[in-house]
Amino acid sequence: MPKWILNTKFKFDAAHLIEGYEGKCGRMHGHSYKVHVEAKSNTLHPSKYLDTDDMVCDFRELKWASKGSEKGGLDHAVLNDELPVNPTAERIAEFIYKETNRRIPDDVSLKITVWETESCWVEYTEDDV
Ligand SMILES: [Zn+2]
């Protein structure tokens, strides 16, 4: 079966604190988050900007989180205000996954990787493979 694997990466700067954390992460601070999005599909689709079936999905839909928070993204946001859960790296990856998934065709499977620092990152997917 054919398979396309779309990849994109972006950065955003944001503030957060981990609620209930005993230690310095419990105080407000910032990170330059790096995000990698992998989108896999066996079929191609049209998009909001293209009528023909020639895309896994639009790169633009995968990069929504890189926009400023006033435009619905996460750049220069306070993540505690944007996420409905405690904004650990794990929860940020899950949030980006769910919000991205809503914007793309149903049969595209996603994997989101979020780097909180150069040496600490987390992957999130709901794919069994
Ligand atoms: Zn932090």
Short mmCIF file of C-alpha atoms and ligand atoms in Angstrom, two decimals:
data_model
loop_
_atom_site.label_atom_id
_atom_site.label_comp_id
_atom_site.label_asym_id
_atom_site.label_seq_id
_atom_site.Cartn_x
_atom_site.Cartn_y
_atom_site.Cartn_z
CA MET A 1 0.00 0.00 0.00
CA PRO A 2 1.35 3.45 -0.79
CA LYS A 3 2.12 5.64 2.18
CA TRP A 4 3.02 9.30 2.44
CA ILE A 5 4.73 10.65 5.55
CA LEU A 6 4.55 14.40 5.86
CA ASN A 7 6.93 16.10 8.29
CA THR A 8 7.15 19.64 9.54
CA LYS A 9 8.72 21.39 12.49
CA PHE A 10 8.32 24.75 14.15
CA LYS A 11 9.09 26.63 17.34
CA PHE A 12 7.11 28.70 19.75
CA ASP A 13 7.98 30.57 22.93
CA ALA A 14 5.62 30.28 25.86
CA ALA A 15 5.33 30.60 29.62
CA HIS A 16 3.96 28.02 32.03
CA LEU A 17 4.10 26.70 35.53
CA ILE A 18 3.38 23.14 36.60
CA GLU A 19 0.59 23.32 39.15
CA GLY A 20 1.26 21.30 42.27
CA TYR A 21 4.93 20.77 41.41
CA GLU A 22 7.29 21.02 44.37
CA GLY A 23 10.32 22.77 42.96
CA LYS A 24 11.27 25.48 40.51
CA CYS A 25 8.95 24.20 37.72
CA GLY A 26 6.08 25.22 39.98
CA ARG A 27 7.01 28.89 39.43
CA MET A 28 6.15 30.79 36.23
CA HIS A 29 8.93 30.47 33.64
CA GLY A 30 9.41 30.19 29.89
CA HIS A 31 10.62 27.76 27.25
CA SER A 32 11.40 27.89 23.55
CA TYR A 33 9.45 24.83 22.57
CA LYS A 34 10.34 22.92 19.43
CA VAL A 35 7.65 20.81 17.77
CA HIS A 36 7.85 18.11 15.13
CA VAL A 37 4.66 16.93 13.45
CA GLU A 38 4.53 13.69 11.47
CA ALA A 39 1.37 13.04 9.42
CA LYS A 40 0.96 9.65 7.70
CA SER A 41 -1.63 8.59 5.18
CA ASN A 42 -2.30 5.92 2.55
CA THR A 43 -4.43 8.32 0.52
CA LEU A 44 -4.23 11.91 -0.67
CA HIS A 45 -6.85 14.57 -0.13
CA PRO A 46 -7.91 18.04 -1.20
CA SER A 47 -7.43 20.89 1.26
CA LYS A 48 -9.01 24.23 2.03
CA TYR A 49 -6.68 25.74 -0.59
CA LEU A 50 -6.52 22.92 -3.19
CA ASP A 51 -9.52 21.23 -4.84
CA THR A 52 -7.74 18.15 -6.16
CA ASP A 53 -6.76 15.00 -4.19
CA ASP A 54 -3.03 15.67 -4.06
CA MET A 55 -2.13 16.26 -0.40
CA VAL A 56 -1.92 14.24 2.80
CA CYS A 57 -3.06 17.50 4.39
CA ASP A 58 -2.07 21.13 4.16
CA PHE A 59 1.22 22.04 5.90
CA ARG A 60 -0.54 25.16 7.15
CA GLU A 61 -2.98 23.05 9.17
CA LEU A 62 -0.06 21.27 10.86
CA LYS A 63 1.58 24.53 11.95
CA TRP A 64 -1.32 26.34 13.59
CA ALA A 65 0.39 26.24 17.02
CA SER A 66 3.30 28.39 15.76
CA LYS A 67 0.99 31.40 15.41
CA GLY A 68 0.60 34.00 18.13
CA SER A 69 -1.93 33.24 20.81
CA GLU A 70 -4.09 36.16 19.57
CA LYS A 71 -4.45 34.15 16.31
CA GLY A 72 -5.30 30.88 18.04
CA GLY A 73 -1.73 29.53 18.26
CA LEU A 74 0.58 29.05 21.24
CA ASP A 75 3.40 31.51 20.52
CA HIS A 76 3.92 33.96 23.40
CA ALA A 77 1.04 32.37 25.27
CA VAL A 78 0.70 31.47 28.92
CA LEU A 79 0.08 27.76 28.48
CA ASN A 80 -1.83 27.51 31.76
CA ASP A 81 -4.44 29.77 30.11
CA GLU A 82 -4.56 27.86 26.81
CA LEU A 83 -4.66 24.23 27.95
CA PRO A 84 -7.53 22.71 29.92
CA VAL A 85 -4.97 20.59 31.83
CA ASN A 86 -1.67 21.08 33.68
CA PRO A 87 0.78 22.11 30.91
CA THR A 88 3.52 19.49 31.27
CA ALA A 89 5.38 18.62 28.05
CA GLU A 90 3.27 15.44 27.89
CA ARG A 91 0.02 17.40 28.03
CA ILE A 92 1.25 20.02 25.55
CA ALA A 93 2.02 17.24 23.04
CA GLU A 94 -1.41 15.69 23.61
CA PHE A 95 -3.11 19.09 23.23
CA ILE A 96 -1.28 19.84 19.96
CA TYR A 97 -2.18 16.34 18.72
CA LYS A 98 -5.89 16.76 19.44
CA GLU A 99 -6.10 20.30 18.06
CA THR A 100 -4.19 19.32 14.90
CA ASN A 101 -6.26 16.18 14.42
CA ARG A 102 -9.44 18.28 14.24
CA ARG A 103 -7.98 20.25 11.31
CA ILE A 104 -7.00 17.37 9.01
CA PRO A 105 -8.72 14.44 7.21
CA ASP A 106 -9.81 11.50 9.41
CA ASP A 107 -7.53 8.88 7.86
CA VAL A 108 -4.31 10.83 8.51
CA SER A 109 -2.43 9.55 11.57
CA LEU A 110 -0.30 11.92 13.59
CA LYS A 111 2.69 11.82 15.85
CA ILE A 112 3.63 14.95 17.77
CA THR A 113 7.06 15.47 19.34
CA VAL A 114 7.60 18.39 21.73
CA TRP A 115 11.05 19.44 22.95
CA GLU A 116 10.89 21.44 26.17
CA THR A 117 14.67 21.75 26.22
CA GLU A 118 17.42 20.56 23.89
CA SER A 119 17.74 17.31 25.83
CA CYS A 120 14.15 16.66 26.98
CA TRP A 121 11.34 15.76 24.63
CA VAL A 122 8.15 13.74 24.50
CA GLU A 123 6.27 12.01 21.70
CA TYR A 124 2.51 11.58 21.57
CA THR A 125 0.43 9.52 19.19
CA GLU A 126 -2.81 7.56 19.24
CA ASP A 127 -1.49 5.33 16.49
CA ASP A 128 -0.99 1.66 17.47
CA VAL A 129 1.72 1.11 14.85
ZN ZN B 1 8.87 24.37 32.30
#
